[in-house]
Amino acid sequence: MDRKPCDLSSIFYPMLSPLKLLLVAGARPNFMKIAPLIHAIRANNAACNGSGRSIDFRLVHTGQHYDAKMSGVFFQELGIPAPDHDLEVGSGSHAAQTANIMLAFEPVCMSEKPDWVVVVGDVNSTLACTMVAAKLGIPVAHIEAGLRSFDRAMPEELNRLVTDALADLLLTPSADGDDNLRREGVPETKIRRVGNVMIDSLVSQLAEADAVGTLQRLGLQPGRFVYVTLHRPSNVDVRENLKVIVHELACLSEQFTIAFPIHPRTRQRMGEFGLSFDGHPGIRPLEPLGYLDSLNLTRHARFLLTDSGGLQEESTYFRTPCLTLRPNTERPVTLTLGSNRLTSVATLRSDISQLLAAPARIGQAPPLWDGRTAGRIVDELLAG
Ligand code: UD1
């Protein structure tokens, strides 16, 4: 009889029930971290792994991001299935958004009774769902654990600290993450360095990205444009900072075309502060981009100017120089090994001159940023 490998596991491990996971995604940077995990779970189930144990998962979308361009497009491009639970919490103050996610997530935990709640990154959804699960006694696995900017003025830093203090399995992308956790007294037994799961999405989508013709569509020449994204409150919520940034971009646009997909927060603030790019044809203000378009811009830009966490890592993978408009980064390996440099409003011009004097591609990808992190995460969860 023609048996599939899966059938054998039911003979050798008849009592093993599937491991049940509740996967949480809420905001744009979460989706490229959850997608590879879902693909790795499906691969595990198809092969039934060495242990023969399959994984049953439910996907929760908190609705922290809800616009098609901030959420839906990523589900479509990354092959993420429709969420089993759509909490639709929407925007709000930090307290309101976090509390609304907690209220909506608690009954999901109680009805699904998972073996693990799996959270990614550092957004309010990460924090809220971790607190709910921990209080219900459900083990939490945190993907992208241990990152620290040491800047408690950043909401994400508070989210990281609380999440890591409560989580039971801390899956780190790089050695600095392990060191930070040890310093905070996290027992060694909880820490596993698995690599950077976001790079799994990048590696698996490169061919798709090549096929979508982003540069032609936007009228850009490889190496002749700068890819800009800005959304951190410290840059865009402070009138004087945003005014100087807009002025600097206008100057830079004399030399390079600027591709600038504008985050909803930034668009709102530019309106409130009466700022615009009128009269500067070298600047292309765009709607937020999908994942594949963003990969193409990162790969082919002369350099990036950003305050995003994810783009610091993706540019490092492509070796594209990146200026991060922040006083610190929770991703120091992008500075020590990668192509990232910190900049400030005051030093932006001289930092750009320095960057342009250096080779067009610099740095290297850190260890374990190899496209196979999600498989290692699945192994750790199964080892439990
Ligand atoms: C959030 C994360 C940040 C992440 C960023 C990526 C926190 C604390 N912050 O910041 O870490 O880098 O996402 O984008 O979790 N809005 C829309 N449509 C949407 C979502 C938001 O128009 O789909 C608007 C709303 O007016 C909202 C504002 O954007 O008030 C900001 O959204 P919010 O989720 O509060 O924070 P982000 O700045 O996106």
GROMACS .gro file of C-alpha atoms and ligand atoms in nm:
model
  423
    1MET     CA    1   0.000   0.000   0.000
    2ASP     CA    2   0.121   0.350  -0.085
    3ARG     CA    3   0.172   0.521   0.252
    4LYS     CA    4   0.270   0.886   0.294
    5PRO     CA    5   0.543   0.956   0.557
    6CYS     CA    6   0.273   1.118   0.775
    7ASP     CA    7   0.091   0.792   0.819
    8LEU     CA    8   0.395   0.640   0.994
    9SER     CA    9   0.379   0.893   1.275
   10SER     CA   10   0.030   0.784   1.366
   11ILE     CA   11   0.166   0.430   1.411
   12PHE     CA   12   0.473   0.529   1.616
   13TYR     CA   13   0.324   0.825   1.807
   14PRO     CA   14  -0.047   0.742   1.838
   15MET     CA   15  -0.102   0.952   2.152
   16LEU     CA   16   0.069   1.273   2.039
   17SER     CA   17  -0.190   1.548   1.995
   18PRO     CA   18  -0.102   1.843   1.771
   19LEU     CA   19   0.081   2.133   1.934
   20LYS     CA   20  -0.165   2.421   1.934
   21LEU     CA   21  -0.036   2.773   1.864
   22LEU     CA   22  -0.211   3.109   1.867
   23LEU     CA   23  -0.013   3.337   1.634
   24VAL     CA   24  -0.053   3.711   1.681
   25ALA     CA   25  -0.005   3.979   1.415
   26GLY     CA   26  -0.131   4.333   1.439
   27ALA     CA   27   0.071   4.596   1.259
   28ARG     CA   28   0.258   4.624   0.931
   29PRO     CA   29   0.602   4.509   1.050
   30ASN     CA   30   0.449   4.193   1.204
   31PHE     CA   31   0.322   4.042   0.882
   32MET     CA   32   0.662   3.962   0.726
   33LYS     CA   33   0.758   3.790   1.052
   34ILE     CA   34   0.443   3.577   1.084
   35ALA     CA   35   0.431   3.467   0.718
   36PRO     CA   36   0.748   3.252   0.721
   37LEU     CA   37   0.636   3.089   1.046
   38ILE     CA   38   0.305   2.986   0.888
   39HIS     CA   39   0.491   2.844   0.587
   40ALA     CA   40   0.731   2.654   0.817
   41ILE     CA   41   0.440   2.513   1.020
   42ARG     CA   42   0.278   2.388   0.700
   43ALA     CA   43   0.609   2.233   0.591
   44ASN     CA   44   0.637   2.063   0.930
   45ASN     CA   45   0.288   1.925   0.903
   46ALA     CA   46   0.345   1.801   0.548
   47ALA     CA   47   0.659   1.617   0.659
   48CYS     CA   48   0.536   1.543   1.013
   49ASN     CA   49   0.893   1.626   1.128
   50GLY     CA   50   1.126   1.387   1.313
   51SER     CA   51   0.904   1.375   1.621
   52GLY     CA   52   0.593   1.313   1.419
   53ARG     CA   53   0.412   1.593   1.597
   54SER     CA   54   0.198   1.824   1.387
   55ILE     CA   55   0.108   2.183   1.468
   56ASP     CA   56  -0.240   2.325   1.475
   57PHE     CA   57  -0.240   2.705   1.453
   58ARG     CA   58  -0.491   2.988   1.470
   59LEU     CA   59  -0.404   3.331   1.338
   60VAL     CA   60  -0.516   3.640   1.529
   61HIS     CA   61  -0.509   3.984   1.361
   62THR     CA   62  -0.556   4.249   1.626
   63GLY     CA   63  -0.642   4.518   1.369
   64GLN     CA   64  -0.384   4.765   1.504
   65HIS     CA   65  -0.321   4.839   1.136
   66TYR     CA   66  -0.630   4.808   0.921
   67ASP     CA   67  -0.592   5.002   0.592
   68ALA     CA   68  -0.551   4.781   0.284
   69LYS     CA   69  -0.211   4.943   0.222
   70MET     CA   70  -0.094   4.888   0.580
   71SER     CA   71  -0.230   4.535   0.621
   72GLY     CA   72  -0.428   4.361   0.343
   73VAL     CA   73  -0.159   4.390   0.077
   74PHE     CA   74   0.088   4.204   0.300
   75PHE     CA   75  -0.153   3.912   0.353
   76GLN     CA   76  -0.194   3.886  -0.021
   77GLU     CA   77   0.173   3.921  -0.121
   78LEU     CA   78   0.310   3.699   0.157
   79GLY     CA   79   0.047   3.424   0.122
   80ILE     CA   80  -0.087   3.468   0.476
   81PRO     CA   81  -0.428   3.299   0.525
   82ALA     CA   82  -0.727   3.505   0.639
   83PRO     CA   83  -0.712   3.544   1.017
   84ASP     CA   84  -0.922   3.306   1.228
   85HIS     CA   85  -0.983   3.592   1.471
   86ASP     CA   86  -0.999   3.952   1.350
   87LEU     CA   87  -1.014   4.174   1.659
   88GLU     CA   88  -1.058   4.500   1.462
   89VAL     CA   89  -0.934   4.723   1.744
   90GLY     CA   90  -0.812   5.009   1.520
   91SER     CA   91  -0.619   5.317   1.629
   92GLY     CA   92  -0.619   5.501   1.962
   93SER     CA   93  -0.391   5.632   2.234
   94HIS     CA   94  -0.137   5.378   2.357
   95ALA     CA   95  -0.348   5.299   2.664
   96ALA     CA   96  -0.673   5.272   2.468
   97GLN     CA   97  -0.522   5.061   2.189
   98THR     CA   98  -0.339   4.827   2.429
   99ALA     CA   99  -0.644   4.790   2.653
  100ASN     CA  100  -0.877   4.726   2.359
  101ILE     CA  101  -0.648   4.454   2.227
  102MET     CA  102  -0.633   4.293   2.573
  103LEU     CA  103  -1.011   4.297   2.610
  104ALA     CA  104  -1.061   4.141   2.268
  105PHE     CA  105  -0.777   3.887   2.297
  106GLU     CA  106  -0.868   3.741   2.636
  107PRO     CA  107  -1.183   3.556   2.520
  108VAL     CA  108  -0.991   3.421   2.219
  109CYS     CA  109  -0.729   3.269   2.452
  110MET     CA  110  -1.000   3.127   2.674
  111SER     CA  111  -1.187   2.962   2.390
  112GLU     CA  112  -0.885   2.841   2.189
  113LYS     CA  113  -0.680   2.719   2.491
  114PRO     CA  114  -0.349   2.714   2.300
  115ASP     CA  115  -0.028   2.548   2.417
  116TRP     CA  116   0.162   2.866   2.321
  117VAL     CA  117   0.082   3.223   2.228
  118VAL     CA  118   0.341   3.336   1.972
  119VAL     CA  119   0.407   3.710   1.942
  120VAL     CA  120   0.650   3.895   1.714
  121GLY     CA  121   0.831   4.229   1.722
  122ASP     CA  122   0.761   4.522   1.950
  123VAL     CA  123   0.429   4.685   1.865
  124ASN     CA  124   0.140   4.747   2.102
  125SER     CA  125  -0.024   4.421   1.988
  126THR     CA  126   0.287   4.229   2.098
  127LEU     CA  127   0.271   4.376   2.446
  128ALA     CA  128  -0.106   4.349   2.490
  129CYS     CA  129  -0.132   3.984   2.386
  130THR     CA  130   0.170   3.887   2.596
  131MET     CA  131   0.015   4.036   2.909
  132VAL     CA  132  -0.317   3.857   2.849
  133ALA     CA  133  -0.155   3.519   2.789
  134ALA     CA  134   0.086   3.549   3.083
  135LYS     CA  135  -0.200   3.629   3.321
  136LEU     CA  136  -0.396   3.329   3.195
  137GLY     CA  137  -0.092   3.106   3.250
  138ILE     CA  138  -0.044   3.037   2.878
  139PRO     CA  139   0.325   3.015   2.777
  140VAL     CA  140   0.441   3.296   2.545
  141ALA     CA  141   0.706   3.267   2.275
  142HIS     CA  142   0.852   3.598   2.159
  143ILE     CA  143   1.009   3.615   1.814
  144GLU     CA  144   1.264   3.900   1.782
  145ALA     CA  145   1.335   3.895   2.155
  146GLY     CA  146   1.619   4.075   2.328
  147LEU     CA  147   1.649   4.384   2.107
  148ARG     CA  148   1.711   4.703   2.305
  149SER     CA  149   1.755   5.066   2.204
  150PHE     CA  150   1.805   5.161   2.573
  151ASP     CA  151   1.576   5.455   2.498
  152ARG     CA  152   1.264   5.440   2.712
  153ALA     CA  153   1.116   5.740   2.531
  154MET     CA  154   1.039   5.495   2.248
  155PRO     CA  155   0.706   5.318   2.300
  156GLU     CA  156   0.851   5.009   2.134
  157GLU     CA  157   1.130   4.986   2.395
  158LEU     CA  158   0.871   4.961   2.672
  159ASN     CA  159   0.687   4.698   2.471
  160ARG     CA  160   1.009   4.497   2.431
  161LEU     CA  161   1.102   4.515   2.799
  162VAL     CA  162   0.762   4.401   2.926
  163THR     CA  163   0.719   4.133   2.660
  164ASP     CA  164   1.060   3.981   2.729
  165ALA     CA  165   1.009   3.995   3.106
  166LEU     CA  166   0.691   3.789   3.071
  167ALA     CA  167   0.774   3.555   2.784
  168ASP     CA  168   0.873   3.192   2.842
  169LEU     CA  169   1.067   3.133   2.521
  170LEU     CA  170   1.286   3.416   2.389
  171LEU     CA  171   1.380   3.368   2.026
  172THR     CA  172   1.656   3.614   1.938
  173PRO     CA  173   1.784   3.731   1.597
  174SER     CA  174   2.144   3.809   1.698
  175ALA     CA  175   2.400   3.771   1.979
  176ASP     CA  176   2.334   4.121   2.119
  177GLY     CA  177   1.978   4.004   2.196
  178ASP     CA  178   2.109   3.713   2.405
  179ASP     CA  179   2.348   3.946   2.592
  180ASN     CA  180   2.073   4.196   2.672
  181LEU     CA  181   1.845   3.924   2.808
  182ARG     CA  182   2.121   3.772   3.022
  183ARG     CA  183   2.200   4.115   3.163
  184GLU     CA  184   1.834   4.150   3.260
  185GLY     CA  185   1.849   3.820   3.446
  186VAL     CA  186   1.661   3.601   3.200
  187PRO     CA  187   1.762   3.239   3.261
  188GLU     CA  188   1.976   3.082   2.989
  189THR     CA  189   1.721   2.802   2.946
  190LYS     CA  190   1.466   3.046   2.802
  191ILE     CA  191   1.696   3.201   2.537
  192ARG     CA  192   1.736   3.056   2.187
  193ARG     CA  193   1.922   3.233   1.907
  194VAL     CA  194   1.734   3.141   1.590
  195GLY     CA  195   1.822   3.426   1.351
  196ASN     CA  196   1.619   3.690   1.174
  197VAL     CA  197   1.280   3.561   1.061
  198MET     CA  198   1.207   3.869   0.850
  199ILE     CA  199   1.495   3.772   0.623
  200ASP     CA  200   1.306   3.447   0.552
  201SER     CA  201   1.032   3.655   0.389
  202LEU     CA  202   1.287   3.857   0.195
  203VAL     CA  203   1.470   3.552   0.060
  204SER     CA  204   1.150   3.371  -0.035
  205GLN     CA  205   1.000   3.674  -0.214
  206LEU     CA  206   1.301   3.789  -0.419
  207ALA     CA  207   1.188   3.627  -0.743
  208GLU     CA  208   0.832   3.760  -0.699
  209ALA     CA  209   0.973   4.106  -0.630
  210ASP     CA  210   1.183   4.096  -0.947
  211ALA     CA  211   0.870   4.029  -1.149
  212VAL     CA  212   0.657   4.326  -1.036
  213GLY     CA  213   0.849   4.602  -1.217
  214THR     CA  214   0.850   4.858  -0.935
  215LEU     CA  215   1.125   5.081  -1.074
  216GLN     CA  216   0.969   5.105  -1.421
  217ARG     CA  217   0.627   5.180  -1.271
  218LEU     CA  218   0.765   5.458  -1.052
  219GLY     CA  219   1.004   5.590  -1.319
  220LEU     CA  220   1.318   5.524  -1.114
  221GLN     CA  221   1.672   5.433  -1.227
  222PRO     CA  222   1.874   5.181  -1.020
  223GLY     CA  223   2.127   5.363  -0.800
  224ARG     CA  224   1.988   5.705  -0.894
  225PHE     CA  225   1.720   5.742  -0.627
  226VAL     CA  226   1.694   5.757  -0.249
  227TYR     CA  227   1.428   5.553  -0.065
  228VAL     CA  228   1.285   5.750   0.228
  229THR     CA  229   1.042   5.634   0.500
  230LEU     CA  230   0.968   5.823   0.821
  231HIS     CA  231   0.701   5.758   1.082
  232ARG     CA  232   0.855   5.768   1.434
  233PRO     CA  233   0.681   6.015   1.666
  234SER     CA  234   1.023   6.170   1.752
  235ASN     CA  235   1.070   6.268   1.385
  236VAL     CA  236   0.721   6.338   1.259
  237ASP     CA  237   0.518   6.452   1.561
  238VAL     CA  238   0.755   6.742   1.642
  239ARG     CA  239   0.683   7.038   1.411
  240GLU     CA  240   1.038   7.177   1.407
  241ASN     CA  241   1.196   6.837   1.330
  242LEU     CA  242   0.955   6.756   1.049
  243LYS     CA  243   1.001   7.104   0.900
  244VAL     CA  244   1.381   7.061   0.885
  245ILE     CA  245   1.346   6.709   0.744
  246VAL     CA  246   1.115   6.831   0.465
  247HIS     CA  247   1.364   7.109   0.385
  248GLU     CA  248   1.658   6.865   0.374
  249LEU     CA  249   1.464   6.630   0.145
  250ALA     CA  250   1.389   6.922  -0.087
  251CYS     CA  251   1.766   6.998  -0.106
  252LEU     CA  252   1.854   6.631  -0.162
  253SER     CA  253   1.599   6.611  -0.445
  254GLU     CA  254   1.819   6.845  -0.654
  255GLN     CA  255   2.069   6.557  -0.674
  256PHE     CA  256   1.858   6.239  -0.650
  257THR     CA  257   1.499   6.140  -0.717
  258ILE     CA  258   1.337   6.072  -0.381
  259ALA     CA  259   1.087   5.788  -0.350
  260PHE     CA  260   0.891   5.868  -0.034
  261PRO     CA  261   0.593   5.646   0.055
  262ILE     CA  262   0.424   5.845   0.328
  263HIS     CA  263   0.298   5.668   0.641
  264PRO     CA  264  -0.054   5.778   0.754
  265ARG     CA  265   0.089   5.931   1.074
  266THR     CA  266   0.339   6.139   0.872
  267ARG     CA  267   0.078   6.247   0.617
  268GLN     CA  268  -0.149   6.363   0.900
  269ARG     CA  269   0.130   6.562   1.065
  270MET     CA  270   0.245   6.724   0.739
  271GLY     CA  271  -0.114   6.844   0.690
  272GLU     CA  272  -0.141   6.975   1.047
  273PHE     CA  273   0.195   7.156   1.023
  274GLY     CA  274   0.118   7.301   0.676
  275LEU     CA  275   0.417   7.122   0.512
  276SER     CA  276   0.426   6.997   0.153
  277PHE     CA  277   0.664   6.902  -0.129
  278ASP     CA  278   0.503   7.138  -0.381
  279GLY     CA  279   0.764   7.293  -0.613
  280HIS     CA  280   1.005   6.999  -0.572
  281PRO     CA  281   0.948   6.767  -0.867
  282GLY     CA  282   1.240   6.543  -0.762
  283ILE     CA  283   1.037   6.421  -0.466
  284ARG     CA  284   0.781   6.147  -0.538
  285PRO     CA  285   0.533   6.143  -0.248
  286LEU     CA  286   0.371   5.797  -0.265
  287GLU     CA  287   0.102   5.602  -0.080
  288PRO     CA  288   0.241   5.335   0.159
  289LEU     CA  289   0.398   5.059  -0.052
  290GLY     CA  290   0.339   4.686  -0.047
  291TYR     CA  291   0.613   4.444   0.054
  292LEU     CA  292   0.745   4.358  -0.293
  293ASP     CA  293   0.772   4.722  -0.402
  294SER     CA  294   0.951   4.807  -0.081
  295LEU     CA  295   1.200   4.522  -0.131
  296ASN     CA  296   1.276   4.649  -0.481
  297LEU     CA  297   1.335   5.005  -0.364
  298THR     CA  298   1.562   4.881  -0.083
  299ARG     CA  299   1.759   4.663  -0.319
  300HIS     CA  300   1.813   4.923  -0.592
  301ALA     CA  301   1.831   5.259  -0.410
  302ARG     CA  302   2.159   5.452  -0.391
  303PHE     CA  303   2.078   5.469  -0.020
  304LEU     CA  304   1.792   5.470   0.231
  305LEU     CA  305   1.693   5.738   0.478
  306THR     CA  306   1.458   5.585   0.732
  307ASP     CA  307   1.350   5.548   1.092
  308SER     CA  308   1.201   5.201   1.036
  309GLY     CA  309   1.339   4.898   1.222
  310GLY     CA  310   1.272   4.652   0.942
  311LEU     CA  311   1.434   4.860   0.668
  312GLN     CA  312   1.758   4.880   0.867
  313GLU     CA  313   1.769   4.500   0.847
  314GLU     CA  314   1.654   4.459   0.488
  315SER     CA  315   1.908   4.718   0.364
  316THR     CA  316   2.180   4.534   0.558
  317TYR     CA  317   2.086   4.212   0.378
  318PHE     CA  318   2.108   4.388   0.038
  319ARG     CA  319   2.425   4.580   0.146
  320THR     CA  320   2.251   4.904   0.045
  321PRO     CA  321   2.378   5.197   0.258
  322CYS     CA  322   2.116   5.314   0.507
  323LEU     CA  323   2.099   5.630   0.719
  324THR     CA  324   1.874   5.582   1.018
  325LEU     CA  325   1.732   5.909   1.144
  326ARG     CA  326   1.743   5.819   1.513
  327PRO     CA  327   1.987   5.869   1.801
  328ASN     CA  328   2.001   5.492   1.864
  329THR     CA  329   1.898   5.158   1.724
  330GLU     CA  330   1.780   4.836   1.888
  331ARG     CA  331   1.949   4.658   1.594
  332PRO     CA  332   2.320   4.731   1.659
  333VAL     CA  333   2.435   4.444   1.440
  334THR     CA  334   2.320   4.649   1.138
  335LEU     CA  335   2.581   4.909   1.243
  336THR     CA  336   2.867   4.675   1.332
  337LEU     CA  337   2.830   4.427   1.044
  338GLY     CA  338   2.572   4.583   0.814
  339SER     CA  339   2.529   4.891   0.598
  340ASN     CA  340   2.348   5.107   0.854
  341ARG     CA  341   2.465   5.436   1.008
  342LEU     CA  342   2.282   5.659   1.253
  343THR     CA  343   2.213   6.019   1.158
  344SER     CA  344   2.035   6.324   1.299
  345VAL     CA  345   1.861   6.627   1.158
  346ALA     CA  346   2.169   6.836   1.246
  347THR     CA  347   2.425   6.603   1.081
  348LEU     CA  348   2.216   6.474   0.790
  349ARG     CA  349   2.391   6.673   0.517
  350SER     CA  350   2.744   6.580   0.618
  351ASP     CA  351   2.642   6.217   0.678
  352ILE     CA  352   2.499   6.203   0.324
  353SER     CA  353   2.824   6.347   0.179
  354GLN     CA  354   3.027   6.087   0.366
  355LEU     CA  355   2.800   5.807   0.252
  356LEU     CA  356   2.827   5.915  -0.112
  357ALA     CA  357   3.207   5.912  -0.090
  358ALA     CA  358   3.203   5.543   0.015
  359PRO     CA  359   3.136   5.237  -0.208
  360ALA     CA  360   2.776   5.195  -0.328
  361ARG     CA  361   2.737   4.861  -0.148
  362ILE     CA  362   2.884   4.798   0.198
  363GLY     CA  363   2.879   4.556   0.493
  364GLN     CA  364   2.759   4.198   0.519
  365ALA     CA  365   2.460   3.997   0.641
  366PRO     CA  366   2.492   3.884   1.005
  367PRO     CA  367   2.510   3.512   1.094
  368LEU     CA  368   2.178   3.323   1.084
  369TRP     CA  369   2.012   3.581   0.857
  370ASP     CA  370   1.991   3.299   0.609
  371GLY     CA  371   1.623   3.250   0.519
  372ARG     CA  372   1.586   2.943   0.744
  373THR     CA  373   1.495   3.099   1.077
  374ALA     CA  374   1.127   2.998   1.078
  375GLY     CA  375   1.222   2.629   1.056
  376ARG     CA  376   1.446   2.672   1.362
  377ILE     CA  377   1.159   2.844   1.546
  378VAL     CA  378   0.925   2.554   1.471
  379ASP     CA  379   1.188   2.310   1.604
  380GLU     CA  380   1.219   2.512   1.927
  381LEU     CA  381   0.843   2.525   1.976
  382LEU     CA  382   0.812   2.151   1.922
  383ALA     CA  383   1.097   2.091   2.165
  384GLY     CA  384   0.900   2.318   2.399
  385UD1     C1  385   0.316   5.133   1.478
  385UD1     C2  386   0.413   5.075   1.582
  385UD1     C3  387   0.556   5.098   1.535
  385UD1     C4  388   0.576   5.047   1.395
  385UD1     C5  389   0.474   5.111   1.303
  385UD1     C6  390   0.486   5.063   1.162
  385UD1     C7  391   0.347   5.079   1.818
  385UD1     C8  392   0.369   5.146   1.946
  385UD1     N1  393   0.398   5.141   1.710
  385UD1     O1  394   0.337   5.273   1.475
  385UD1     O2  395   0.644   5.030   1.623
  385UD1     O3  396   0.707   5.078   1.353
  385UD1     O4  397   0.344   5.076   1.353
  385UD1     O5  398   0.394   5.128   1.078
  385UD1     O6  399   0.288   4.973   1.815
  385UD1     N2  400  -0.331   5.468   1.070
  385UD1     C9  401  -0.398   5.457   0.953
  385UD1     N3  402  -0.419   5.334   0.900
  385UD1    C10  403  -0.374   5.222   0.958
  385UD1    C11  404  -0.306   5.232   1.079
  385UD1    C12  405  -0.283   5.356   1.133
  385UD1     O7  406  -0.439   5.557   0.894
  385UD1     O8  407  -0.396   5.110   0.904
  385UD1    C13  408  -0.304   5.601   1.127
  385UD1    C14  409  -0.395   5.633   1.243
  385UD1     O9  410  -0.433   5.767   1.233
  385UD1    C15  411  -0.306   5.615   1.366
  385UD1    C16  412  -0.168   5.647   1.310
  385UD1    O10  413  -0.170   5.607   1.173
  385UD1    O11  414  -0.345   5.696   1.469
  385UD1    C17  415  -0.057   5.577   1.380
  385UD1    O12  416  -0.084   5.436   1.386
  385UD1     P1  417  -0.037   5.349   1.514
  385UD1    O13  418  -0.067   5.204   1.492
  385UD1    O14  419  -0.087   5.414   1.637
  385UD1    O15  420   0.118   5.369   1.520
  385UD1     P2  421   0.228   5.369   1.407
  385UD1    O16  422   0.285   5.505   1.400
  385UD1    O17  423   0.178   5.308   1.279
   0.00000   0.00000   0.00000
